[in-house]
Short mmCIF file of C-alpha atoms in Angstrom, two decimals:
data_model
loop_
_atom_site.label_atom_id
_atom_site.label_comp_id
_atom_site.label_asym_id
_atom_site.label_seq_id
_atom_site.Cartn_x
_atom_site.Cartn_y
_atom_site.Cartn_z
CA MET T 126 15.28 7.99 8.83
CA ASP T 127 17.50 7.87 11.93
CA ASN T 128 19.58 4.90 13.03
CA ASN T 129 17.11 3.97 15.77
CA ALA T 130 14.65 2.95 13.08
CA ALA T 131 17.25 1.69 10.63
CA VAL T 132 18.85 -0.85 12.97
CA ALA T 133 16.89 -4.02 13.63
CA ALA T 134 16.04 -5.12 17.15
CA ASN T 135 18.87 -7.68 17.31
CA GLY T 136 21.49 -5.15 16.24
CA HIS T 137 21.61 -6.20 12.58
CA VAL T 138 21.73 -3.33 10.11
CA SER T 139 18.52 -2.98 8.12
CA PHE T 140 18.45 -2.73 4.35
CA LEU T 141 17.66 1.00 4.73
CA ASP T 142 21.01 1.62 6.38
CA TYR T 143 23.09 -0.97 4.52
CA GLN T 144 26.37 0.43 3.11
CA GLY T 145 27.08 -1.28 -0.21
CA LYS T 146 29.20 -0.41 -3.21
CA TYR T 147 27.60 3.01 -3.76
CA LYS T 148 26.74 5.93 -1.49
CA GLY T 149 23.93 8.47 -1.42
CA ILE T 150 21.33 8.42 -4.19
CA LYS T 151 23.44 5.97 -6.23
CA ALA T 152 23.06 3.42 -3.44
CA TRP T 153 19.35 3.42 -4.34
CA ILE T 154 19.03 3.93 -8.10
CA LEU T 155 21.85 1.42 -8.80
CA SER T 156 20.88 -1.07 -6.09
CA THR T 157 19.94 -4.66 -6.98
CA ASP T 158 18.40 -5.30 -3.53
CA HIS T 159 14.80 -6.31 -4.21
CA LYS T 160 13.61 -4.32 -1.18
CA ARG T 161 15.23 -1.07 -2.31
CA ILE T 162 13.87 -1.58 -5.82
CA GLY T 163 10.41 -2.09 -4.30
CA ILE T 164 10.72 1.25 -2.51
CA LEU T 165 11.97 2.95 -5.69
CA TYR T 166 8.83 1.67 -7.40
CA LEU T 167 6.75 2.94 -4.48
CA ILE T 168 8.15 6.48 -4.74
CA ALA T 169 7.64 6.57 -8.52
CA LEU T 170 4.19 5.01 -8.22
CA ILE T 171 2.93 7.59 -5.72
CA THR T 172 4.35 10.39 -7.87
CA PHE T 173 2.66 9.18 -11.06
CA PHE T 174 -0.55 8.48 -9.14
CA ALA T 175 -0.65 12.09 -7.95
CA VAL T 176 -0.31 13.28 -11.57
CA GLY T 177 -3.05 10.89 -12.72
CA VAL T 178 -5.39 12.00 -9.94
CA THR T 179 -4.81 15.63 -10.93
CA PHE T 180 -5.98 14.93 -14.48
CA GLY T 181 -8.98 13.01 -13.12
CA PHE T 182 -9.85 16.00 -10.92
CA LEU T 183 -9.68 18.31 -13.96
CA ILE T 184 -11.94 15.97 -15.96
CA ARG T 185 -14.59 16.04 -13.26
CA LEU T 186 -14.25 19.80 -12.87
CA GLU T 187 -14.89 20.28 -16.58
CA LEU T 188 -17.99 18.08 -16.37
CA LEU T 189 -19.46 20.05 -13.46
CA THR T 190 -21.65 22.08 -15.85
CA PRO T 191 -22.89 21.64 -19.45
CA GLY T 192 -20.75 23.36 -22.07
CA LYS T 193 -17.32 24.76 -21.31
CA THR T 194 -16.40 24.95 -17.62
CA ILE T 195 -12.61 25.30 -17.59
CA VAL T 196 -11.12 24.00 -20.90
CA GLU T 197 -11.85 23.47 -24.59
CA PRO T 198 -12.79 20.04 -26.03
CA GLN T 199 -9.28 19.28 -27.36
CA ILE T 200 -7.70 19.85 -23.94
CA TYR T 201 -10.42 17.74 -22.33
CA ASN T 202 -9.59 14.85 -24.68
CA GLU T 203 -5.93 15.14 -23.71
CA PHE T 204 -6.87 15.17 -20.02
CA PHE T 205 -8.82 11.89 -20.12
CA THR T 206 -6.16 10.26 -22.30
CA LEU T 207 -3.36 11.20 -19.89
CA HIS T 208 -5.49 10.19 -16.90
CA GLY T 209 -6.21 6.79 -18.42
CA VAL T 210 -2.69 6.05 -19.65
CA ILE T 211 -1.06 7.10 -16.36
CA MET T 212 -3.52 5.27 -14.14
CA ILE T 213 -3.53 2.05 -16.16
CA PHE T 214 0.10 1.71 -17.24
CA LEU T 215 1.83 3.51 -14.37
CA PHE T 216 -0.34 2.80 -11.34
CA VAL T 217 -2.85 -0.03 -11.54
CA ILE T 218 -0.90 -2.61 -13.59
CA PRO T 219 2.50 -2.25 -11.86
CA GLY T 220 1.21 -1.21 -8.42
CA LEU T 221 1.17 -4.41 -6.39
CA PRO T 222 3.61 -6.64 -8.31
CA ALA T 223 6.26 -3.94 -8.72
CA VAL T 224 6.13 -2.55 -5.18
CA PHE T 225 4.98 -5.28 -2.81
CA GLY T 226 5.79 -8.21 -5.07
CA ASN T 227 9.37 -7.02 -5.36
CA PHE T 228 9.67 -6.29 -1.66
CA PHE T 229 7.90 -9.29 -0.13
CA LEU T 230 7.80 -12.17 -2.63
CA PRO T 231 11.39 -13.34 -1.92
CA ILE T 232 10.82 -12.96 1.84
CA MET T 233 7.50 -14.83 1.75
CA ILE T 234 9.06 -17.85 0.01
CA GLY T 235 12.26 -17.78 2.09
CA ALA T 236 14.68 -16.36 -0.51
CA LYS T 237 17.37 -13.71 -0.16
CA ASP T 238 16.51 -11.94 -3.43
CA VAL T 239 14.77 -12.44 -6.76
CA ALA T 240 16.29 -14.74 -9.36
CA PHE T 241 17.60 -11.92 -11.61
CA PRO T 242 18.47 -8.85 -9.51
CA ARG T 243 19.98 -6.85 -12.39
CA LEU T 244 16.97 -7.44 -14.62
CA ASN T 245 14.88 -6.30 -11.68
CA LEU T 246 16.72 -2.98 -11.60
CA LEU T 247 16.45 -2.66 -15.40
CA SER T 248 12.68 -3.13 -15.15
CA TRP T 249 12.50 -0.16 -12.76
CA TRP T 250 14.55 2.02 -15.09
CA LEU T 251 12.28 1.10 -18.01
CA TYR T 252 9.23 1.91 -15.88
CA VAL T 253 10.54 5.33 -14.88
CA THR T 254 11.68 6.16 -18.43
CA GLY T 255 8.27 5.25 -19.82
CA GLY T 256 6.51 7.35 -17.19
CA ILE T 257 8.70 10.38 -17.85
CA LEU T 258 8.07 10.06 -21.60
CA ILE T 259 4.30 10.08 -21.09
CA ILE T 260 4.41 13.20 -18.94
CA ALA T 261 7.01 14.87 -21.20
CA SER T 262 4.62 14.53 -24.14
CA ILE T 263 2.63 17.38 -22.56
CA LEU T 264 5.48 19.77 -23.39
CA MET T 265 6.17 18.51 -26.92
CA PRO T 266 4.88 20.13 -30.14
CA GLY T 267 1.46 18.76 -31.00
CA GLY T 268 0.61 18.07 -27.38
CA PRO T 269 -0.07 14.76 -25.63
CA ALA T 270 -2.14 12.02 -27.25
CA ASP T 271 -5.90 12.63 -27.35
CA THR T 272 -7.03 9.13 -28.35
CA GLY T 273 -8.03 7.73 -24.97
CA TRP T 274 -5.90 5.04 -23.32
CA THR T 275 -7.16 2.46 -25.85
CA PHE T 276 -5.48 4.19 -28.87
CA TYR T 277 -8.39 3.11 -31.11
CA ILE T 278 -7.94 3.04 -34.86
CA PRO T 279 -8.58 4.96 -37.12
CA TYR T 280 -8.29 8.09 -34.97
CA SER T 281 -4.91 7.17 -33.46
CA VAL T 282 -3.47 7.06 -37.00
CA ARG T 283 -5.02 10.34 -38.14
CA THR T 284 -4.59 12.61 -35.12
CA THR T 285 -1.69 15.08 -35.14
CA THR T 286 -0.93 14.68 -31.42
CA ASN T 287 2.01 12.72 -29.97
CA VAL T 288 0.59 9.21 -30.27
CA ILE T 289 4.00 7.80 -31.24
CA ILE T 290 5.63 9.15 -28.06
CA THR T 291 2.85 7.87 -25.82
CA GLY T 292 2.73 4.50 -27.60
CA SER T 293 6.52 4.13 -27.36
CA ALA T 294 6.34 4.90 -23.65
CA ALA T 295 3.69 2.21 -23.19
CA LEU T 296 5.96 -0.17 -25.13
CA LEU T 297 8.78 0.46 -22.64
CA LEU T 298 6.38 -0.13 -19.77
CA GLY T 299 5.42 -3.41 -21.39
CA PHE T 300 9.04 -4.56 -21.40
CA SER T 301 9.28 -3.61 -17.73
CA SER T 302 6.21 -5.74 -17.01
CA ILE T 303 7.60 -8.73 -18.95
CA LEU T 304 10.93 -8.62 -17.09
CA THR T 305 9.13 -8.49 -13.75
CA GLY T 306 6.95 -11.45 -14.72
CA LEU T 307 9.96 -13.52 -15.83
CA ASN T 308 11.72 -12.71 -12.59
CA PHE T 309 8.78 -13.75 -10.42
CA ILE T 310 8.14 -17.02 -12.27
CA THR T 311 11.79 -18.04 -12.00
CA THR T 312 12.04 -16.92 -8.38
CA ILE T 313 8.99 -18.97 -7.36
CA HIS T 314 10.14 -22.05 -9.26
CA ARG T 315 13.78 -21.98 -8.20
CA LEU T 316 14.22 -20.12 -4.92
CA ARG T 317 11.57 -21.42 -2.52
CA ALA T 318 12.95 -22.28 0.91
CA PRO T 319 13.51 -25.93 1.87
CA GLY T 320 10.20 -27.56 2.68
CA MET T 321 8.09 -24.90 0.95
CA GLY T 322 6.04 -26.93 -1.51
CA TRP T 323 3.51 -25.31 -3.79
CA PHE T 324 0.74 -25.63 -1.22
CA ARG T 325 2.82 -24.10 1.54
CA MET T 326 3.23 -20.83 -0.35
CA PRO T 327 1.37 -17.75 0.86
CA LEU T 328 -1.62 -16.83 -1.30
CA PHE T 329 -0.06 -13.49 -2.25
CA ALA T 330 2.78 -15.48 -3.84
CA TRP T 331 0.20 -17.59 -5.71
CA SER T 332 -1.48 -14.43 -7.01
CA LEU T 333 1.86 -13.02 -8.21
CA TYR T 334 2.64 -16.33 -9.92
CA ALA T 335 -0.65 -16.30 -11.86
CA THR T 336 -0.15 -12.64 -12.71
CA ALA T 337 3.42 -13.20 -13.89
CA TRP T 338 2.28 -15.71 -16.50
CA ILE T 339 -0.21 -13.17 -17.88
CA GLN T 340 2.56 -10.54 -17.94
CA VAL T 341 4.89 -12.82 -19.90
CA LEU T 342 2.35 -14.28 -22.34
CA ALA T 343 -0.04 -11.36 -22.97
CA THR T 344 2.12 -8.23 -22.74
CA PRO T 345 4.07 -8.88 -26.01
CA ILE T 346 0.73 -8.64 -27.85
CA ILE T 347 0.14 -5.04 -26.77
CA GLY T 348 3.78 -4.23 -27.58
CA ILE T 349 3.34 -5.52 -31.13
CA THR T 350 -0.01 -3.71 -31.46
CA LEU T 351 1.46 -0.35 -30.39
CA LEU T 352 4.39 -0.91 -32.74
CA LEU T 353 1.91 -1.49 -35.59
CA ILE T 354 0.32 1.91 -34.85
CA VAL T 355 3.75 3.53 -35.17
CA ILE T 356 4.37 1.69 -38.48
CA GLU T 357 0.94 2.69 -39.72
CA ARG T 358 1.51 6.36 -38.85
CA VAL T 359 5.05 6.55 -40.22
CA PHE T 360 4.81 4.37 -43.34
CA GLY T 361 1.06 4.25 -44.07
CA VAL T 362 1.18 0.54 -44.89
CA GLY T 363 -2.57 0.05 -44.42
CA LEU T 364 -2.61 -2.55 -41.68
CA PHE T 365 -5.84 -1.12 -40.31
CA ASP T 366 -7.05 1.05 -43.25
CA PRO T 367 -9.87 -0.61 -45.25
CA ALA T 368 -9.02 1.53 -48.28
CA LEU T 369 -5.63 -0.20 -48.38
CA GLY T 370 -6.90 -3.69 -47.54
CA GLY T 371 -6.60 -3.35 -43.75
CA ASP T 372 -9.14 -3.98 -40.98
CA PRO T 373 -9.80 -1.47 -38.16
CA ILE T 374 -11.54 -4.19 -36.12
CA LEU T 375 -8.28 -6.18 -36.14
CA PHE T 376 -6.78 -3.49 -33.92
CA GLN T 377 -9.54 -3.95 -31.35
CA HIS T 378 -8.96 -7.71 -31.27
CA LEU T 379 -5.21 -7.26 -30.80
CA PHE T 380 -5.69 -4.58 -28.16
CA TRP T 381 -8.20 -6.53 -26.05
CA ILE T 382 -6.37 -9.85 -26.38
CA TYR T 383 -3.86 -8.14 -24.10
CA SER T 384 -5.99 -5.63 -22.28
CA HIS T 385 -8.58 -7.99 -20.89
CA PRO T 386 -5.97 -10.31 -19.36
CA ALA T 387 -4.36 -7.06 -18.18
CA VAL T 388 -7.47 -6.47 -16.07
CA TYR T 389 -6.41 -9.57 -14.16
CA ILE T 390 -2.79 -8.40 -13.97
CA MET T 391 -4.39 -5.54 -12.07
CA ILE T 392 -6.89 -7.38 -9.88
CA VAL T 393 -5.33 -10.79 -9.05
CA PRO T 394 -2.47 -9.36 -6.90
CA ALA T 395 -5.05 -7.26 -5.02
CA MET T 396 -6.98 -10.47 -4.36
CA GLY T 397 -3.73 -11.93 -3.02
CA VAL T 398 -3.36 -8.99 -0.62
CA VAL T 399 -6.92 -9.49 0.64
CA SER T 400 -6.17 -13.21 1.11
CA GLU T 401 -3.28 -12.22 3.40
CA ILE T 402 -5.15 -9.58 5.39
CA ILE T 403 -8.45 -11.39 6.03
CA PRO T 404 -6.98 -14.32 8.05
CA THR T 405 -4.58 -12.02 9.91
CA PHE T 406 -7.30 -9.71 11.22
CA ALA T 407 -9.96 -12.39 11.61
CA ARG T 408 -7.45 -14.59 13.52
CA ARG T 409 -8.67 -17.59 11.55
CA THR T 410 -7.08 -20.07 9.15
CA ILE T 411 -7.97 -19.14 5.57
CA PHE T 412 -10.99 -21.09 4.36
CA GLY T 413 -10.36 -23.16 1.21
CA TYR T 414 -6.65 -22.45 0.69
CA LYS T 415 -6.33 -24.65 -2.42
CA PHE T 416 -9.51 -23.27 -3.96
CA ILE T 417 -8.21 -19.71 -3.58
CA ALA T 418 -4.81 -20.71 -4.99
CA PHE T 419 -6.26 -22.53 -8.00
CA SER T 420 -8.85 -19.82 -8.61
CA SER T 421 -5.96 -17.40 -9.26
CA ILE T 422 -4.76 -19.73 -12.01
CA GLY T 423 -8.35 -20.14 -13.23
CA ILE T 424 -8.81 -16.36 -13.47
CA ALA T 425 -5.57 -16.08 -15.45
CA LEU T 426 -6.74 -18.83 -17.83
CA PHE T 427 -10.37 -17.79 -18.37
CA GLY T 428 -9.46 -14.10 -18.36
CA SER T 429 -7.38 -14.69 -21.47
CA LEU T 430 -10.38 -16.09 -23.38
CA VAL T 431 -13.00 -13.34 -23.03
CA TRP T 432 -11.41 -10.37 -24.79
CA ALA T 433 -14.16 -9.92 -27.38
CA HIS T 434 -16.84 -9.16 -24.79
CA HIS T 435 -15.55 -5.59 -25.19
CA MET T 436 -16.60 -5.79 -28.84
CA PHE T 437 -20.22 -6.98 -28.90
CA ALA T 438 -21.23 -3.80 -30.75
CA VAL T 439 -18.70 -4.10 -33.61
CA GLY T 440 -20.74 -6.58 -35.64
CA MET T 441 -19.34 -10.04 -34.84
CA SER T 442 -21.32 -13.18 -35.63
CA ASP T 443 -24.12 -14.45 -33.39
CA THR T 444 -22.03 -17.53 -32.59
CA GLY T 445 -19.06 -15.40 -31.56
CA GLN T 446 -21.24 -13.22 -29.38
CA PHE T 447 -22.80 -16.26 -27.67
CA VAL T 448 -19.41 -17.88 -27.00
CA PHE T 449 -17.84 -14.75 -25.53
CA SER T 450 -20.94 -13.97 -23.48
CA PHE T 451 -20.89 -17.51 -22.04
CA LEU T 452 -17.17 -17.29 -21.22
CA THR T 453 -17.77 -13.93 -19.52
CA PHE T 454 -20.12 -15.62 -17.06
CA MET T 455 -17.64 -18.48 -16.61
CA VAL T 456 -14.80 -16.15 -15.61
CA ALA T 457 -16.95 -14.89 -12.73
CA ILE T 458 -16.80 -18.31 -11.06
CA PRO T 459 -13.18 -18.25 -9.79
CA SER T 460 -13.66 -14.66 -8.60
CA ALA T 461 -16.79 -15.71 -6.74
CA ILE T 462 -14.87 -18.60 -5.14
CA LYS T 463 -12.49 -16.08 -3.59
CA VAL T 464 -15.28 -13.85 -2.29
CA PHE T 465 -17.15 -16.80 -0.74
CA ASN T 466 -13.96 -18.14 0.86
CA TRP T 467 -13.04 -14.74 2.30
CA THR T 468 -16.55 -14.44 3.74
CA ALA T 469 -16.29 -17.96 5.20
CA THR T 470 -12.93 -17.04 6.77
CA LEU T 471 -14.56 -14.05 8.46
CA TYR T 472 -17.39 -16.19 9.85
CA LYS T 473 -16.99 -16.50 13.65
CA GLY T 474 -13.58 -14.86 13.43
CA SER T 475 -12.11 -12.59 16.08
CA ILE T 476 -12.21 -9.60 13.75
CA SER T 477 -10.06 -6.53 14.37
CA LEU T 478 -11.01 -3.54 12.23
CA GLU T 479 -7.57 -2.01 11.77
CA PRO T 480 -6.94 0.14 8.64
CA PRO T 481 -5.66 -2.75 6.45
CA MET T 482 -8.79 -4.76 7.26
CA LEU T 483 -11.07 -1.81 6.47
CA TYR T 484 -9.56 -1.48 3.00
CA ALA T 485 -9.75 -5.25 2.47
CA LEU T 486 -13.46 -5.26 3.36
CA ALA T 487 -14.00 -2.24 1.08
CA PHE T 488 -12.30 -4.21 -1.68
CA ILE T 489 -14.77 -7.09 -1.28
CA PHE T 490 -17.78 -4.75 -1.28
CA LEU T 491 -16.71 -2.51 -4.18
CA PHE T 492 -15.25 -5.30 -6.30
CA SER T 493 -18.50 -7.26 -5.91
CA ILE T 494 -20.44 -4.29 -7.30
CA GLY T 495 -17.94 -4.02 -10.14
CA GLY T 496 -18.18 -7.75 -10.82
CA PHE T 497 -21.98 -7.87 -10.87
CA THR T 498 -22.21 -4.86 -13.19
CA GLY T 499 -19.69 -6.64 -15.42
CA LEU T 500 -22.05 -9.62 -15.65
CA ILE T 501 -24.84 -7.24 -16.59
CA GLN T 502 -22.70 -6.12 -19.53
CA GLY T 503 -21.97 -9.74 -20.39
CA ALA T 504 -25.64 -10.20 -21.27
CA LEU T 505 -25.81 -9.42 -25.00
CA SER T 506 -29.06 -7.47 -25.23
CA VAL T 507 -28.18 -5.26 -22.27
CA ASP T 508 -24.61 -4.70 -23.43
CA ILE T 509 -25.76 -3.29 -26.79
CA HIS T 510 -27.66 -0.62 -24.86
CA LEU T 511 -24.85 0.09 -22.37
CA THR T 512 -21.85 0.07 -24.73
CA ASP T 513 -19.92 3.35 -24.64
CA THR T 514 -22.06 4.87 -21.88
CA SER T 515 -21.08 6.13 -18.46
CA PHE T 516 -22.26 2.78 -17.07
CA ILE T 517 -19.03 1.28 -18.45
CA VAL T 518 -17.00 4.02 -16.72
CA GLY T 519 -18.68 3.25 -13.40
CA HIS T 520 -18.15 -0.51 -13.79
CA PHE T 521 -14.52 -0.05 -14.80
CA HIS T 522 -13.71 2.16 -11.82
CA TYR T 523 -15.51 -0.08 -9.33
CA VAL T 524 -13.34 -2.97 -10.54
CA MET T 525 -10.06 -1.12 -11.07
CA PHE T 526 -10.12 1.54 -8.37
CA GLY T 527 -12.60 -0.07 -5.99
CA GLY T 528 -10.75 -3.34 -6.49
CA THR T 529 -7.09 -2.81 -7.32
CA GLY T 530 -6.90 0.69 -5.82
CA MET T 531 -8.32 -0.45 -2.49
CA GLY T 532 -6.00 -3.47 -2.65
CA ILE T 533 -3.01 -1.16 -3.03
CA PHE T 534 -4.21 1.03 -0.15
CA ALA T 535 -4.72 -2.10 1.99
CA ALA T 536 -1.19 -3.28 1.18
CA LEU T 537 0.25 0.14 2.05
CA HIS T 538 -1.37 0.09 5.49
CA TYR T 539 -0.53 -3.57 6.07
CA TRP T 540 3.13 -3.70 5.05
CA LEU T 541 4.56 -0.16 5.28
CA PRO T 542 5.29 -0.47 9.03
CA LYS T 543 7.21 -3.67 8.29
CA MET T 544 9.11 -2.03 5.44
CA PHE T 545 10.18 1.11 7.29
CA GLY T 546 9.97 0.17 10.97
CA ARG T 547 7.62 3.06 11.77
CA MET T 548 3.88 3.17 12.39
CA TYR T 549 1.45 5.70 10.92
CA ASN T 550 -1.38 7.24 12.97
CA LEU T 551 -4.10 4.58 13.17
CA LYS T 552 -6.99 6.91 14.04
CA ARG T 553 -6.16 9.28 11.19
CA ALA T 554 -5.91 6.29 8.83
CA LYS T 555 -9.44 5.20 9.77
CA VAL T 556 -10.83 8.72 9.28
CA ALA T 557 -9.17 8.86 5.85
CA PHE T 558 -10.66 5.47 4.95
CA TRP T 559 -14.23 6.53 5.60
CA ILE T 560 -13.81 9.79 3.66
CA ILE T 561 -12.34 7.81 0.74
CA PHE T 562 -15.14 5.23 0.88
CA VAL T 563 -17.90 7.86 0.89
CA GLY T 564 -16.17 9.92 -1.80
CA PHE T 565 -15.62 6.90 -4.03
CA ASN T 566 -19.27 5.86 -4.06
CA THR T 567 -20.47 9.44 -4.44
CA LEU T 568 -18.18 9.85 -7.43
CA TYR T 569 -18.78 6.63 -9.34
CA PHE T 570 -22.25 5.31 -8.47
CA PRO T 571 -24.12 8.14 -10.31
CA MET T 572 -22.32 6.97 -13.47
CA PHE T 573 -24.37 3.74 -13.42
CA ILE T 574 -27.60 5.74 -13.33
CA MET T 575 -26.78 8.27 -16.04
CA GLY T 576 -25.19 5.54 -18.19
CA TRP T 577 -28.38 3.46 -17.97
CA LEU T 578 -30.29 6.58 -19.02
CA GLY T 579 -28.04 6.98 -22.08
CA MET T 580 -25.19 9.34 -21.11
CA PRO T 581 -22.26 8.56 -23.48
CA ARG T 582 -18.80 8.19 -21.99
CA ARG T 583 -15.83 10.41 -22.90
CA TYR T 584 -18.13 13.24 -24.04
CA TYR T 585 -17.05 16.81 -23.40
CA ASP T 586 -20.65 18.07 -23.24
CA TYR T 587 -24.00 16.59 -22.24
CA LEU T 588 -27.73 17.24 -22.21
CA PRO T 589 -29.25 19.21 -19.30
CA GLU T 590 -31.05 16.15 -17.85
CA TYR T 591 -27.67 14.63 -16.88
CA THR T 592 -26.48 17.72 -15.00
CA ILE T 593 -27.47 16.58 -11.50
CA TYR T 594 -25.62 13.27 -11.87
CA HIS T 595 -22.46 14.99 -13.09
CA GLN T 596 -22.62 17.49 -10.24
CA ILE T 597 -22.99 14.76 -7.61
CA SER T 598 -20.12 12.86 -9.23
CA THR T 599 -17.86 15.93 -9.25
CA VAL T 600 -18.58 16.65 -5.58
CA GLY T 601 -17.69 13.02 -4.90
CA SER T 602 -14.32 13.57 -6.56
CA TRP T 603 -13.60 16.39 -4.12
CA ILE T 604 -14.47 14.17 -1.15
CA LEU T 605 -12.38 11.30 -2.52
CA ILE T 606 -9.32 13.48 -3.14
CA THR T 607 -9.62 14.97 0.35
CA GLY T 608 -9.54 11.49 1.85
CA MET T 609 -6.55 10.45 -0.27
CA ILE T 610 -4.62 13.56 0.72
CA ILE T 611 -5.22 12.75 4.40
CA MET T 612 -4.28 9.10 3.81
CA PHE T 613 -1.03 9.74 1.94
CA THR T 614 -0.01 12.56 4.29
CA ASN T 615 -0.51 10.21 7.21
CA LEU T 616 1.43 7.37 5.56
CA ILE T 617 4.34 9.56 4.46
CA LYS T 618 4.56 11.22 7.87
CA GLY T 619 4.43 7.78 9.47
CA MET T 620 7.26 6.49 7.25
CA ARG T 621 9.45 9.44 8.17
CA LYS T 622 8.58 10.34 11.76
CA GLY T 623 6.13 7.75 13.05
CA GLU T 624 6.56 5.76 16.23
CA VAL T 625 9.43 3.26 15.88
CA VAL T 626 8.27 -0.35 15.58
CA THR T 627 10.82 -3.10 16.19
CA ALA T 628 8.44 -6.00 16.84
CA ARG T 629 8.79 -8.63 14.16
CA ASN T 630 5.12 -9.58 14.04
CA ILE T 631 3.37 -6.23 13.94
CA TRP T 632 -0.14 -7.47 13.15
CA GLY T 633 0.06 -11.12 14.25
CA GLY T 634 0.48 -12.59 10.76
CA GLU T 635 1.53 -16.17 10.04
CA THR T 636 3.66 -15.81 6.89
CA LEU T 637 7.45 -15.57 6.72
CA GLU T 638 7.78 -11.79 6.49
CA TRP T 639 6.51 -11.62 10.08
CA THR T 640 9.35 -13.82 11.34
CA ILE T 641 12.23 -11.54 10.33
CA GLU T 642 13.50 -8.22 11.69
CA THR T 643 11.59 -4.95 11.33
CA PRO T 644 12.70 -3.38 9.03
CA PRO T 645 14.27 -6.36 7.20
CA THR T 646 18.04 -6.81 7.03
CA HIS T 647 19.93 -6.66 3.74
CA GLU T 648 19.69 -10.39 2.94
CA ASN T 649 16.39 -10.99 4.76
CA PHE T 650 17.45 -14.15 6.62
CA ASP T 651 20.61 -15.06 8.58
CA GLU T 652 20.01 -18.58 7.32
CA LEU T 653 17.31 -19.92 5.04
CA PRO T 654 14.24 -21.11 6.97
CA LEU T 655 13.01 -24.69 6.93
CA ILE T 656 9.27 -24.79 6.24
CA THR T 657 7.37 -27.49 8.11
CA GLY T 658 3.79 -26.22 8.09
CA THR T 659 1.28 -24.31 5.99
CA PRO T 660 0.56 -20.57 6.25
CA TYR T 661 -2.41 -19.16 8.17
CA GLU T 662 -2.35 -21.84 10.89
CA TYR T 663 -4.29 -19.89 13.49
CA LYS T 664 -5.31 -21.85 16.56
CA GLN T 665 -8.51 -21.29 18.49
CA ASN T 666 -6.55 -19.92 21.48
CA ASP T 667 -3.68 -18.32 19.60
CA SER T 668 -1.30 -16.91 22.20
CA GLU T 669 0.19 -14.31 19.86
CA GLU T 670 -2.35 -11.54 19.78
CA ILE T 671 -2.06 -8.26 17.91
CA PRO T 672 0.31 -6.07 19.98
CA GLU T 673 -1.47 -3.85 22.50
CA GLU T 674 0.08 -0.64 21.19
CA ILE T 675 -1.36 -1.40 17.74
CA ASN T 676 -4.73 -2.84 18.75
CA HIS T 677 -6.49 0.29 20.04
#
């Protein structure tokens, strides 16, 4: 990036061009600047995402026809394990907190950095080390794990593949997540600008706060669980082996006690992004600010109580099934509050369909489908039929990719121009969006149909009657990947060579990041701001419209 883009409009040097203690690559990988760490996460995230997408592409290619298409069953099992582990632990969980939380949380609450800058850097190093270990397992004797991303007992103890390496990598990623959560909680409690009370915080900050508590309280459970797998494999102590007095169902409880709250580590920050974008592009004050803020906390709370709805088919008591089914319907309430409030914010708004808004609206549509199909599975009689079918795969991807993935894409289009001071091509971004949207639904919606008809998930082969659904789904994967290639090419080209943007308020937002230089300076603020109002205070005749060069 040249100096024209690196120097802020008032002559201050941006964080991209700041000369600190180190030079060259060391100035980045040893930096404690929260903004540089956010960009380091972004680079690593996109890299790991590309690897995960490649494995997903290969899975769909194998399932194009019955029988063998390109690989043998063992390789197929390794493909879907690597795809799941990379996408969950390296993309979806860290995506928004690690990249945009690191970059914008301190700015949005009026701070110059996070509370623990060195721990912040350590969390990035742990993340990258864990990611490299997962990918390196491909080259190790025995090959990568073939257990699926859930590492279910007893197979994860008996298989000869590199479960220990993959589990250890996930353990490192867990420590990275815990450190990030501790940092965000402390930052929000201790470093808010003068006058910024709890109900003057942006909703993205609220979502990161709720997420951080889940990271700190739930992540140690998965760390202990993965460590128990290693102990079981190495020492054969019988923690999960019934022949030695163990219980294989215990593993599922331990795994889902973390992994269901982890779903909300993934989705709550994306909801925070949507809560930022909707009022900005509808030019309206957010409807029900406190309800949206408290619903984030409600999701974090209720989401920690419903883990066993993944286990209705394991043989738990009728009372247990009833309780967890009831709680599953309860956890939908705070999510529904957000959707209703976003819709109310859009009502009679002056809506501008720029790329960030398109992805935010796609989030609402796709996440709603994912949420409703989740409630279908919360009904006991239906869940027994749908357990371990492709219906679950469709639901999971509508929530995780249609929800969190679209949230990440929305955040990229919303904040990248602010981060780098350059604008991507808006028309190309809109074309990419529609290709992605069509490809996504073509890929994942047939999974609901064939799952309802009985197609098991994770299977290498299938009966001839499911062929048409698999073929449509595979074609959808080609469309989706085409759209993502266009999108990322456009964004990367925009970051490097796009039109220089020096305006502070690129989109007409009302939160603090839109009051500082573009790109931000090293310490964000010349002096800490004094907060006197609430965010999203759009007036009926707001004089600050979206800049003409942006609003085509």
